[in-house]
Amino acid sequence: MGFFKRRKDRAGLEKVMKDVQVSGGLEELSHNSSGSALADRCEKVMQNAREIDDGKKEYYIVTSYLNDIELIENLAPDQSEEIRKAADYVAKLNLARDQFLNTSKRISDAQFQMMQRQEEQIPDAIKNLRTNEEYQAVVKRDMQYLEGEKQEWEILKRDCRRSRVRMRKASFMLLFAAASAAALLFMISKGFDYDLRYVWIGVIAACLLGSAYIVFRLESSRREILQAETNINYAIILLNKVKIKYVNITNAVDYGRDRFHVRDSREFEYQWEMYQNAMREQEKYRKTNEDLNYYYDKLVSLLKKCELYDSRVWIEQPQALVEQKEMVEIKHSLLVRRQKLRSKIASNLDIVKKERAEIIRLMKSSGELENVQLLEMIRSIDKLAGMESA
């Protein structure tokens, strides 16, 4: 049922459209009165008329630029050469300025501003940081050396203690061996009639030599232990002093790095060099701008003597005044642009003429020919489109 209802509504709509259709094809669906419908139609046509007016203004500007190009191309050789030289300076200075502006920064704005504020202090700060880092490295090496010495003396002390333990064991073994040998010799001398004096002398001599060696080694190791302990204590004293120096110099190094936001003196020197380069580039940029302004004014002054439509436009495209190829491309672009404007104006003008004639016809047929509002809108359309009033 809904489908048939929609078909019925559509049939009714088509009937209404036939009833309100005006001869010539005007369809009025949004307004009840013919006057307001014609006003709406005039408003639409006026938009085309505005486009004609804007197109004519733009067409005049494009034509003026083409005339300027023709004037420049027909200048006397000496006048043309003077303009070409000034334009060449402008083009080169523009390139130098653009290169500066497009160069990626090697130093952050915050770092640049910090160095700018403390510019006078930075050379001494770099020198102090580098000196402190070198001294820190020396103190660290001394600390490592003393730590190594202390370790060596501790190892020697442990070795000497182990040696004394071995010598004590050896003394007990020597005593046991001497006692065993004496008992054996005593039993032999009692049981057999042998002369063992020389044997006894040998055993006693061996015991004395072994004992002397053991005593010598024990005393030597004792002295070495004492010397090792003395050296260890001295190394600890020196190490503590060096550690204090290392802590102090490390604090000084860390303060210098934190103050200037750098990792080490090498990075500090690099950033200082980048800052100086940036300052030189800024000065070069300032000088370039001064020269650029001078040659801007000179080029505009020379072009004004040629009585061009627009002299200042050429400072934005000076290369065209230097190279004929650039000028040809600009001229071609303007010609294409003018042709498109001409076609657009003609198209809109054709629409305006047809619509205007249709609106006049409809005004006559609907009795709105004396409608002041409509007549005023038509006069505005004629004025914008450059047409004679109907």
mmCIF file of C-alpha atoms in Angstrom:
data_model
loop_
_atom_site.group_PDB
_atom_site.id
_atom_site.type_symbol
_atom_site.label_atom_id
_atom_site.label_comp_id
_atom_site.label_asym_id
_atom_site.label_seq_id
_atom_site.Cartn_x
_atom_site.Cartn_y
_atom_site.Cartn_z
ATOM 1 C CA MET A 1 0.000 0.000 0.000
ATOM 2 C CA GLY A 2 2.835 2.401 0.787
ATOM 3 C CA PHE A 3 4.352 1.934 -2.678
ATOM 4 C CA PHE A 4 1.082 2.859 -4.456
ATOM 5 C CA LYS A 5 0.654 5.818 -2.118
ATOM 6 C CA ARG A 6 4.092 7.130 -3.122
ATOM 7 C CA ARG A 7 3.169 6.714 -6.809
ATOM 8 C CA LYS A 8 -0.035 8.642 -6.204
ATOM 9 C CA ASP A 9 1.895 11.436 -4.476
ATOM 10 C CA ARG A 10 4.346 11.578 -7.357
ATOM 11 C CA ALA A 11 1.497 11.861 -9.858
ATOM 12 C CA GLY A 12 0.058 14.744 -7.855
ATOM 13 C CA LEU A 13 3.443 16.438 -7.769
ATOM 14 C CA GLU A 14 3.857 16.147 -11.517
ATOM 15 C CA LYS A 15 0.409 17.727 -11.958
ATOM 16 C CA VAL A 16 1.449 20.679 -9.760
ATOM 17 C CA MET A 17 4.658 21.086 -11.749
ATOM 18 C CA LYS A 18 2.680 21.251 -15.008
ATOM 19 C CA ASP A 19 0.355 23.836 -13.484
ATOM 20 C CA VAL A 20 3.178 26.135 -12.367
ATOM 21 C CA GLN A 21 5.387 25.622 -15.450
ATOM 22 C CA VAL A 22 5.950 28.896 -17.311
ATOM 23 C CA SER A 23 6.431 28.957 -21.056
ATOM 24 C CA GLY A 24 10.184 29.021 -21.821
ATOM 25 C CA GLY A 25 10.936 26.409 -19.121
ATOM 26 C CA LEU A 26 10.886 28.481 -15.856
ATOM 27 C CA GLU A 27 9.971 26.191 -12.912
ATOM 28 C CA GLU A 28 8.807 27.900 -9.748
ATOM 29 C CA LEU A 29 8.585 25.411 -6.826
ATOM 30 C CA SER A 30 9.959 27.348 -3.861
ATOM 31 C CA HIS A 31 7.916 30.597 -4.164
ATOM 32 C CA ASN A 32 4.210 31.341 -4.665
ATOM 33 C CA SER A 33 4.500 34.698 -6.415
ATOM 34 C CA SER A 34 6.098 35.166 -9.824
ATOM 35 C CA GLY A 35 7.932 38.278 -8.611
ATOM 36 C CA SER A 36 9.917 36.480 -5.924
ATOM 37 C CA ALA A 37 10.683 33.626 -8.351
ATOM 38 C CA LEU A 38 12.050 36.105 -10.891
ATOM 39 C CA ALA A 39 14.060 37.821 -8.133
ATOM 40 C CA ASP A 40 15.668 34.506 -7.265
ATOM 41 C CA ARG A 41 16.464 33.940 -10.902
ATOM 42 C CA CYS A 42 17.961 37.412 -11.197
ATOM 43 C CA GLU A 43 20.125 36.710 -8.165
ATOM 44 C CA LYS A 44 21.515 33.593 -9.830
ATOM 45 C CA VAL A 45 22.234 35.487 -13.023
ATOM 46 C CA MET A 46 23.890 38.241 -11.012
ATOM 47 C CA GLN A 47 26.436 35.706 -9.775
ATOM 48 C CA ASN A 48 27.414 35.066 -13.414
ATOM 49 C CA ALA A 49 27.610 38.819 -13.949
ATOM 50 C CA ARG A 50 29.929 39.175 -10.951
ATOM 51 C CA GLU A 51 32.176 36.470 -12.382
ATOM 52 C CA ILE A 52 32.269 38.451 -15.646
ATOM 53 C CA ASP A 53 33.234 41.602 -13.760
ATOM 54 C CA ASP A 54 35.935 39.801 -11.762
ATOM 55 C CA GLY A 55 37.199 38.080 -14.898
ATOM 56 C CA LYS A 56 37.491 41.392 -16.752
ATOM 57 C CA LYS A 57 39.487 42.891 -13.904
ATOM 58 C CA GLU A 58 41.792 39.899 -13.842
ATOM 59 C CA TYR A 59 42.015 39.947 -17.634
ATOM 60 C CA TYR A 60 43.116 43.587 -17.471
ATOM 61 C CA ILE A 61 45.838 42.728 -14.927
ATOM 62 C CA VAL A 62 47.135 39.775 -16.969
ATOM 63 C CA THR A 63 47.186 41.889 -20.115
ATOM 64 C CA SER A 64 49.059 44.624 -18.244
ATOM 65 C CA TYR A 65 51.701 42.118 -17.173
ATOM 66 C CA LEU A 66 52.058 40.897 -20.754
ATOM 67 C CA ASN A 67 52.481 44.498 -21.885
ATOM 68 C CA ASP A 68 55.163 44.939 -19.209
ATOM 69 C CA ILE A 69 57.018 41.905 -20.554
ATOM 70 C CA GLU A 70 56.856 43.340 -24.066
ATOM 71 C CA LEU A 71 58.227 46.664 -22.809
ATOM 72 C CA ILE A 72 61.082 44.897 -20.984
ATOM 73 C CA GLU A 73 61.928 42.808 -24.045
ATOM 74 C CA ASN A 74 62.110 45.943 -26.214
ATOM 75 C CA LEU A 75 64.336 47.992 -23.886
ATOM 76 C CA ALA A 76 67.521 49.569 -25.147
ATOM 77 C CA PRO A 77 70.602 47.305 -24.661
ATOM 78 C CA ASP A 78 72.291 49.555 -22.058
ATOM 79 C CA GLN A 79 69.068 49.955 -20.044
ATOM 80 C CA SER A 80 68.332 46.230 -20.301
ATOM 81 C CA GLU A 81 71.860 45.339 -19.119
ATOM 82 C CA GLU A 82 71.589 47.604 -16.074
ATOM 83 C CA ILE A 83 68.253 45.974 -15.088
ATOM 84 C CA ARG A 84 69.696 42.508 -15.698
ATOM 85 C CA LYS A 85 72.665 43.160 -13.387
ATOM 86 C CA ALA A 86 70.449 44.463 -10.573
ATOM 87 C CA ALA A 87 68.068 41.501 -11.002
ATOM 88 C CA ASP A 88 71.013 39.085 -10.948
ATOM 89 C CA TYR A 89 72.156 40.518 -7.587
ATOM 90 C CA VAL A 90 68.622 40.193 -6.221
ATOM 91 C CA ALA A 91 68.355 36.568 -7.411
ATOM 92 C CA LYS A 92 71.700 35.587 -5.865
ATOM 93 C CA LEU A 93 70.972 37.356 -2.580
ATOM 94 C CA ASN A 94 67.523 35.718 -2.462
ATOM 95 C CA LEU A 95 69.200 32.337 -2.919
ATOM 96 C CA ALA A 96 71.713 33.053 -0.124
ATOM 97 C CA ARG A 97 68.905 34.123 2.209
ATOM 98 C CA ASP A 98 66.812 31.042 1.399
ATOM 99 C CA GLN A 99 69.801 28.774 1.999
ATOM 100 C CA PHE A 100 70.310 30.337 5.420
ATOM 101 C CA LEU A 101 66.617 29.994 6.327
ATOM 102 C CA ASN A 102 66.457 26.390 5.109
ATOM 103 C CA THR A 103 69.674 25.282 6.807
ATOM 104 C CA SER A 104 68.896 22.789 9.558
ATOM 105 C CA LYS A 105 69.902 24.008 12.991
ATOM 106 C CA ARG A 106 72.827 22.253 14.609
ATOM 107 C CA ILE A 107 72.183 23.826 17.995
ATOM 108 C CA SER A 108 68.882 24.155 19.831
ATOM 109 C CA ASP A 109 67.292 27.537 20.510
ATOM 110 C CA ALA A 110 67.622 26.996 24.265
ATOM 111 C CA GLN A 111 71.344 26.174 23.926
ATOM 112 C CA PHE A 112 71.843 29.165 21.645
ATOM 113 C CA GLN A 113 70.159 31.545 24.085
ATOM 114 C CA MET A 114 72.119 30.124 27.018
ATOM 115 C CA MET A 115 75.429 30.644 25.206
ATOM 116 C CA GLN A 116 74.366 34.094 24.112
ATOM 117 C CA ARG A 117 73.689 35.078 27.743
ATOM 118 C CA GLN A 118 77.051 33.705 28.968
ATOM 119 C CA GLU A 119 79.104 34.304 25.841
ATOM 120 C CA GLU A 120 82.014 35.984 27.661
ATOM 121 C CA GLN A 121 82.324 33.186 30.225
ATOM 122 C CA ILE A 122 82.155 30.218 27.875
ATOM 123 C CA PRO A 123 85.812 30.095 26.611
ATOM 124 C CA ASP A 124 87.085 29.948 30.226
ATOM 125 C CA ALA A 125 84.309 27.503 31.146
ATOM 126 C CA ILE A 126 85.372 25.157 28.321
ATOM 127 C CA LYS A 127 89.013 25.402 29.395
ATOM 128 C CA ASN A 128 88.150 24.730 33.053
ATOM 129 C CA LEU A 129 85.913 21.773 32.189
ATOM 130 C CA ARG A 130 88.577 20.247 29.949
ATOM 131 C CA THR A 131 91.256 20.736 32.649
ATOM 132 C CA ASN A 132 89.005 19.228 35.321
ATOM 133 C CA GLU A 133 88.183 16.240 33.118
ATOM 134 C CA GLU A 134 91.900 15.625 32.468
ATOM 135 C CA TYR A 135 92.686 15.897 36.187
ATOM 136 C CA GLN A 136 89.753 13.608 36.971
ATOM 137 C CA ALA A 137 91.202 11.007 34.607
ATOM 138 C CA VAL A 138 94.655 11.314 36.278
ATOM 139 C CA VAL A 139 93.169 10.953 39.780
ATOM 140 C CA LYS A 140 91.123 7.975 38.637
ATOM 141 C CA ARG A 141 94.260 6.292 37.261
ATOM 142 C CA ASP A 142 96.090 6.967 40.554
ATOM 143 C CA MET A 143 93.174 5.535 42.496
ATOM 144 C CA GLN A 144 93.155 2.422 40.316
ATOM 145 C CA TYR A 145 96.944 2.073 40.677
ATOM 146 C CA LEU A 146 96.792 2.337 44.484
ATOM 147 C CA GLU A 147 93.923 -0.123 44.592
ATOM 148 C CA GLY A 148 96.026 -2.537 42.538
ATOM 149 C CA GLU A 149 99.044 -2.057 44.829
ATOM 150 C CA LYS A 150 96.913 -2.713 47.888
ATOM 151 C CA GLN A 151 95.595 -5.891 46.324
ATOM 152 C CA GLU A 152 99.142 -7.075 45.485
ATOM 153 C CA TRP A 153 100.370 -6.535 49.061
ATOM 154 C CA GLU A 154 97.313 -8.357 50.413
ATOM 155 C CA ILE A 155 98.074 -11.287 48.108
ATOM 156 C CA LEU A 156 101.735 -11.279 49.250
ATOM 157 C CA LYS A 157 100.597 -11.213 52.897
ATOM 158 C CA ARG A 158 98.338 -14.230 52.331
ATOM 159 C CA ASP A 159 101.167 -16.083 50.542
ATOM 160 C CA CYS A 160 103.533 -15.401 53.460
ATOM 161 C CA ARG A 161 100.994 -16.671 55.985
ATOM 162 C CA ARG A 162 100.557 -19.853 53.959
ATOM 163 C CA SER A 163 104.360 -20.196 53.780
ATOM 164 C CA ARG A 164 104.670 -19.935 57.591
ATOM 165 C CA VAL A 165 102.066 -22.654 57.987
ATOM 166 C CA ARG A 166 104.071 -24.908 55.660
ATOM 167 C CA MET A 167 107.320 -24.159 57.526
ATOM 168 C CA ARG A 168 105.690 -25.074 60.843
ATOM 169 C CA LYS A 169 104.534 -28.374 59.357
ATOM 170 C CA ALA A 170 108.022 -28.904 57.953
ATOM 171 C CA SER A 171 109.569 -28.305 61.411
ATOM 172 C CA PHE A 172 107.357 -30.997 62.920
ATOM 173 C CA MET A 173 108.315 -33.390 60.147
ATOM 174 C CA LEU A 174 112.003 -32.591 60.642
ATOM 175 C CA LEU A 175 111.701 -33.210 64.391
ATOM 176 C CA PHE A 176 109.941 -36.534 63.747
ATOM 177 C CA ALA A 177 112.573 -37.550 61.200
ATOM 178 C CA ALA A 178 115.428 -36.616 63.556
ATOM 179 C CA ALA A 179 113.868 -38.554 66.441
ATOM 180 C CA SER A 180 113.293 -41.594 64.224
ATOM 181 C CA ALA A 181 116.863 -41.487 62.929
ATOM 182 C CA ALA A 182 118.300 -41.136 66.461
ATOM 183 C CA ALA A 183 116.236 -44.098 67.703
ATOM 184 C CA LEU A 184 117.311 -46.237 64.774
ATOM 185 C CA LEU A 185 120.974 -45.329 65.243
ATOM 186 C CA PHE A 186 120.722 -46.003 68.974
ATOM 187 C CA MET A 187 119.276 -49.483 68.412
ATOM 188 C CA ILE A 188 121.895 -50.296 65.795
ATOM 189 C CA SER A 189 124.730 -49.124 68.036
ATOM 190 C CA LYS A 190 123.459 -51.284 70.922
ATOM 191 C CA GLY A 191 122.778 -54.383 68.852
ATOM 192 C CA PHE A 192 125.821 -54.286 66.620
ATOM 193 C CA ASP A 193 129.342 -53.216 67.150
ATOM 194 C CA TYR A 194 129.425 -50.486 64.481
ATOM 195 C CA ASP A 195 131.150 -47.138 64.571
ATOM 196 C CA LEU A 196 128.277 -44.684 63.882
ATOM 197 C CA ARG A 197 129.962 -41.452 64.827
ATOM 198 C CA TYR A 198 130.000 -40.086 61.312
ATOM 199 C CA VAL A 199 126.400 -41.092 60.798
ATOM 200 C CA TRP A 200 125.422 -39.289 63.969
ATOM 201 C CA ILE A 201 127.349 -36.236 62.778
ATOM 202 C CA GLY A 202 125.508 -36.346 59.415
ATOM 203 C CA VAL A 203 122.092 -36.676 61.010
ATOM 204 C CA ILE A 204 122.780 -33.883 63.445
ATOM 205 C CA ALA A 205 124.141 -31.672 60.650
ATOM 206 C CA ALA A 206 121.059 -32.361 58.510
ATOM 207 C CA CYS A 207 118.786 -31.515 61.413
ATOM 208 C CA LEU A 208 120.666 -28.309 62.081
ATOM 209 C CA LEU A 209 120.603 -27.258 58.432
ATOM 210 C CA GLY A 210 116.893 -28.074 58.102
ATOM 211 C CA SER A 211 116.120 -26.211 61.313
ATOM 212 C CA ALA A 212 118.173 -23.226 60.200
ATOM 213 C CA TYR A 213 116.367 -23.120 56.870
ATOM 214 C CA ILE A 214 112.976 -23.352 58.582
ATOM 215 C CA VAL A 215 113.874 -20.598 61.051
ATOM 216 C CA PHE A 216 115.187 -18.422 58.201
ATOM 217 C CA ARG A 217 112.018 -18.869 56.192
ATOM 218 C CA LEU A 218 109.788 -18.188 59.188
ATOM 219 C CA GLU A 219 111.661 -15.008 60.026
ATOM 220 C CA SER A 220 111.720 -13.894 56.414
ATOM 221 C CA SER A 221 107.978 -14.427 56.012
ATOM 222 C CA ARG A 222 107.339 -12.643 59.315
ATOM 223 C CA ARG A 223 109.255 -9.600 58.068
ATOM 224 C CA GLU A 224 107.445 -9.740 54.726
ATOM 225 C CA ILE A 225 104.073 -9.884 56.497
ATOM 226 C CA LEU A 226 104.979 -6.864 58.580
ATOM 227 C CA GLN A 227 106.176 -5.017 55.481
ATOM 228 C CA ALA A 228 103.005 -5.987 53.584
ATOM 229 C CA GLU A 229 100.816 -4.752 56.427
ATOM 230 C CA THR A 230 102.729 -1.485 56.535
ATOM 231 C CA ASN A 231 102.419 -1.028 52.777
ATOM 232 C CA ILE A 232 98.716 -1.948 52.850
ATOM 233 C CA ASN A 233 98.060 0.636 55.546
ATOM 234 C CA TYR A 234 100.039 3.258 53.632
ATOM 235 C CA ALA A 235 98.174 2.401 50.414
ATOM 236 C CA ILE A 236 94.846 2.728 52.243
ATOM 237 C CA ILE A 237 95.851 6.149 53.582
ATOM 238 C CA LEU A 238 96.887 7.322 50.096
ATOM 239 C CA LEU A 239 93.799 5.748 48.551
ATOM 240 C CA ASN A 240 91.522 7.601 50.955
ATOM 241 C CA LYS A 241 93.221 10.885 50.085
ATOM 242 C CA VAL A 242 92.942 10.179 46.357
ATOM 243 C CA LYS A 243 89.278 9.206 46.747
ATOM 244 C CA ILE A 244 88.572 12.559 48.391
ATOM 245 C CA LYS A 245 90.300 14.306 45.483
ATOM 246 C CA TYR A 246 88.310 12.203 43.014
ATOM 247 C CA VAL A 247 85.010 13.040 44.685
ATOM 248 C CA ASN A 248 85.848 16.769 44.688
ATOM 249 C CA ILE A 249 86.983 16.884 41.069
ATOM 250 C CA THR A 250 83.997 14.752 39.986
ATOM 251 C CA ASN A 251 81.653 17.228 41.667
ATOM 252 C CA ALA A 252 83.388 20.075 39.833
ATOM 253 C CA VAL A 253 83.101 18.238 36.495
ATOM 254 C CA ASP A 254 79.426 17.387 37.064
ATOM 255 C CA TYR A 255 78.660 20.997 37.995
ATOM 256 C CA GLY A 256 80.287 22.294 34.802
ATOM 257 C CA ARG A 257 78.395 19.779 32.667
ATOM 258 C CA ASP A 258 75.049 20.442 34.341
ATOM 259 C CA ARG A 259 75.518 24.202 34.190
ATOM 260 C CA PHE A 260 75.955 24.223 30.417
ATOM 261 C CA HIS A 261 73.851 21.103 29.680
ATOM 262 C CA VAL A 262 76.634 19.116 27.984
ATOM 263 C CA ARG A 263 77.945 15.571 28.315
ATOM 264 C CA ASP A 264 81.644 16.484 28.256
ATOM 265 C CA SER A 265 84.108 19.164 27.167
ATOM 266 C CA ARG A 266 84.226 17.814 23.586
ATOM 267 C CA GLU A 267 80.492 18.327 23.172
ATOM 268 C CA PHE A 268 80.843 21.735 24.843
ATOM 269 C CA GLU A 269 83.533 22.760 22.345
ATOM 270 C CA TYR A 270 81.413 21.471 19.461
ATOM 271 C CA GLN A 271 78.347 23.425 20.589
ATOM 272 C CA TRP A 272 80.461 26.548 21.096
ATOM 273 C CA GLU A 273 81.783 26.171 17.555
ATOM 274 C CA MET A 274 78.220 25.732 16.251
ATOM 275 C CA TYR A 275 77.156 28.840 18.191
ATOM 276 C CA GLN A 276 79.969 30.880 16.654
ATOM 277 C CA ASN A 277 79.020 29.575 13.198
ATOM 278 C CA ALA A 278 75.403 30.552 13.854
ATOM 279 C CA MET A 279 76.466 34.042 14.915
ATOM 280 C CA ARG A 280 78.549 34.407 11.755
ATOM 281 C CA GLU A 281 75.613 33.180 9.676
ATOM 282 C CA GLN A 282 73.308 35.658 11.401
ATOM 283 C CA GLU A 283 75.694 38.486 10.631
ATOM 284 C CA LYS A 284 75.944 37.275 7.047
ATOM 285 C CA TYR A 285 72.140 37.082 6.874
ATOM 286 C CA ARG A 286 71.827 40.628 8.254
ATOM 287 C CA LYS A 287 74.336 41.908 5.681
ATOM 288 C CA THR A 288 72.520 39.969 2.936
ATOM 289 C CA ASN A 289 69.224 41.577 3.943
ATOM 290 C CA GLU A 290 70.801 45.028 3.826
ATOM 291 C CA ASP A 291 72.234 44.352 0.370
ATOM 292 C CA LEU A 292 68.941 42.790 -0.722
ATOM 293 C CA ASN A 293 66.944 45.847 0.322
ATOM 294 C CA TYR A 294 69.406 48.056 -1.549
ATOM 295 C CA TYR A 295 69.131 46.047 -4.772
ATOM 296 C CA TYR A 296 65.354 45.706 -4.327
ATOM 297 C CA ASP A 297 65.049 49.479 -4.330
ATOM 298 C CA LYS A 298 67.508 49.812 -7.191
ATOM 299 C CA LEU A 299 65.674 47.262 -9.362
ATOM 300 C CA VAL A 300 62.264 48.823 -8.668
ATOM 301 C CA SER A 301 63.669 52.281 -9.436
ATOM 302 C CA LEU A 302 65.081 51.087 -12.776
ATOM 303 C CA LEU A 303 61.809 49.369 -13.705
ATOM 304 C CA LYS A 304 59.717 52.415 -12.777
ATOM 305 C CA LYS A 305 61.626 54.384 -15.368
ATOM 306 C CA CYS A 306 60.200 51.967 -17.945
ATOM 307 C CA GLU A 307 56.665 53.041 -16.933
ATOM 308 C CA LEU A 308 55.517 49.496 -16.220
ATOM 309 C CA TYR A 309 52.112 48.593 -14.849
ATOM 310 C CA ASP A 310 53.696 46.888 -11.810
ATOM 311 C CA SER A 311 57.406 47.321 -11.112
ATOM 312 C CA ARG A 312 57.543 45.627 -7.716
ATOM 313 C CA VAL A 313 56.260 42.254 -8.944
ATOM 314 C CA TRP A 314 59.650 41.551 -10.543
ATOM 315 C CA ILE A 315 61.551 41.526 -7.244
ATOM 316 C CA GLU A 316 59.755 38.233 -6.516
ATOM 317 C CA GLN A 317 60.864 36.721 -9.839
ATOM 318 C CA PRO A 318 64.169 38.430 -10.692
ATOM 319 C CA GLN A 319 65.477 35.351 -12.490
ATOM 320 C CA ALA A 320 63.091 36.108 -15.351
ATOM 321 C CA LEU A 321 64.941 39.396 -15.920
ATOM 322 C CA VAL A 322 68.234 37.497 -16.066
ATOM 323 C CA GLU A 323 67.379 34.392 -18.112
ATOM 324 C CA GLN A 324 65.276 34.570 -21.277
ATOM 325 C CA LYS A 325 64.010 31.021 -20.695
ATOM 326 C CA GLU A 326 62.368 32.063 -17.403
ATOM 327 C CA MET A 327 60.745 35.064 -19.065
ATOM 328 C CA VAL A 328 59.370 32.883 -21.869
ATOM 329 C CA GLU A 329 57.808 30.503 -19.326
ATOM 330 C CA ILE A 330 56.158 33.379 -17.450
ATOM 331 C CA LYS A 331 54.881 34.874 -20.703
ATOM 332 C CA HIS A 332 53.462 31.531 -21.802
ATOM 333 C CA SER A 333 51.750 31.052 -18.434
ATOM 334 C CA LEU A 334 50.151 34.506 -18.668
ATOM 335 C CA LEU A 335 48.952 33.872 -22.229
ATOM 336 C CA VAL A 336 47.330 30.587 -21.185
ATOM 337 C CA ARG A 337 45.768 32.287 -18.192
ATOM 338 C CA ARG A 338 44.394 35.121 -20.352
ATOM 339 C CA GLN A 339 42.927 32.665 -22.855
ATOM 340 C CA LYS A 340 41.135 30.813 -20.046
ATOM 341 C CA LEU A 341 39.789 34.112 -18.709
ATOM 342 C CA ARG A 342 38.550 35.083 -22.154
ATOM 343 C CA SER A 343 36.716 31.771 -22.520
ATOM 344 C CA LYS A 344 35.253 32.035 -19.022
ATOM 345 C CA ILE A 345 34.050 35.608 -19.628
ATOM 346 C CA ALA A 346 32.490 34.646 -22.972
ATOM 347 C CA SER A 347 30.754 31.649 -21.429
ATOM 348 C CA ASN A 348 29.330 33.664 -18.540
ATOM 349 C CA LEU A 349 28.321 36.494 -20.880
ATOM 350 C CA ASP A 350 26.407 34.075 -23.075
ATOM 351 C CA ILE A 351 24.583 32.723 -20.012
ATOM 352 C CA VAL A 352 23.767 36.237 -18.772
ATOM 353 C CA LYS A 353 22.404 37.348 -22.158
ATOM 354 C CA LYS A 354 20.157 34.310 -22.511
ATOM 355 C CA GLU A 355 18.923 34.440 -18.933
ATOM 356 C CA ARG A 356 18.386 38.212 -19.074
ATOM 357 C CA ALA A 357 16.286 37.894 -22.224
ATOM 358 C CA GLU A 358 14.272 35.100 -20.658
ATOM 359 C CA ILE A 359 13.714 37.098 -17.451
ATOM 360 C CA ILE A 360 12.498 40.134 -19.457
ATOM 361 C CA ARG A 361 10.136 37.902 -21.417
ATOM 362 C CA LEU A 362 8.765 36.362 -18.219
ATOM 363 C CA MET A 363 8.341 39.808 -16.644
ATOM 364 C CA LYS A 364 6.230 40.852 -19.601
ATOM 365 C CA SER A 365 4.127 37.699 -19.525
ATOM 366 C CA SER A 366 3.575 37.873 -15.775
ATOM 367 C CA GLY A 367 2.894 41.614 -15.613
ATOM 368 C CA GLU A 368 6.064 42.321 -13.606
ATOM 369 C CA LEU A 369 7.617 44.662 -16.163
ATOM 370 C CA GLU A 370 7.160 47.641 -13.854
ATOM 371 C CA ASN A 371 8.576 45.856 -10.783
ATOM 372 C CA VAL A 372 11.142 48.327 -9.443
ATOM 373 C CA GLN A 373 13.102 45.695 -7.544
ATOM 374 C CA LEU A 374 13.462 43.484 -10.613
ATOM 375 C CA LEU A 375 14.411 46.413 -12.851
ATOM 376 C CA GLU A 376 17.067 47.508 -10.351
ATOM 377 C CA MET A 377 18.508 43.965 -10.287
ATOM 378 C CA ILE A 378 18.604 43.878 -14.099
ATOM 379 C CA ARG A 379 20.436 47.222 -14.163
ATOM 380 C CA SER A 380 22.985 45.768 -11.686
ATOM 381 C CA ILE A 381 23.416 42.712 -13.909
ATOM 382 C CA ASP A 382 23.924 44.956 -16.984
ATOM 383 C CA LYS A 383 26.454 47.076 -15.100
ATOM 384 C CA LEU A 384 28.460 44.085 -13.856
ATOM 385 C CA ALA A 385 28.379 42.333 -17.234
ATOM 386 C CA GLY A 386 29.056 45.538 -19.205
ATOM 387 C CA MET A 387 25.845 45.300 -21.204
ATOM 388 C CA GLU A 388 23.449 48.005 -22.374
ATOM 389 C CA SER A 389 20.296 48.249 -20.280
ATOM 390 C CA ALA A 390 17.268 46.605 -21.909
#
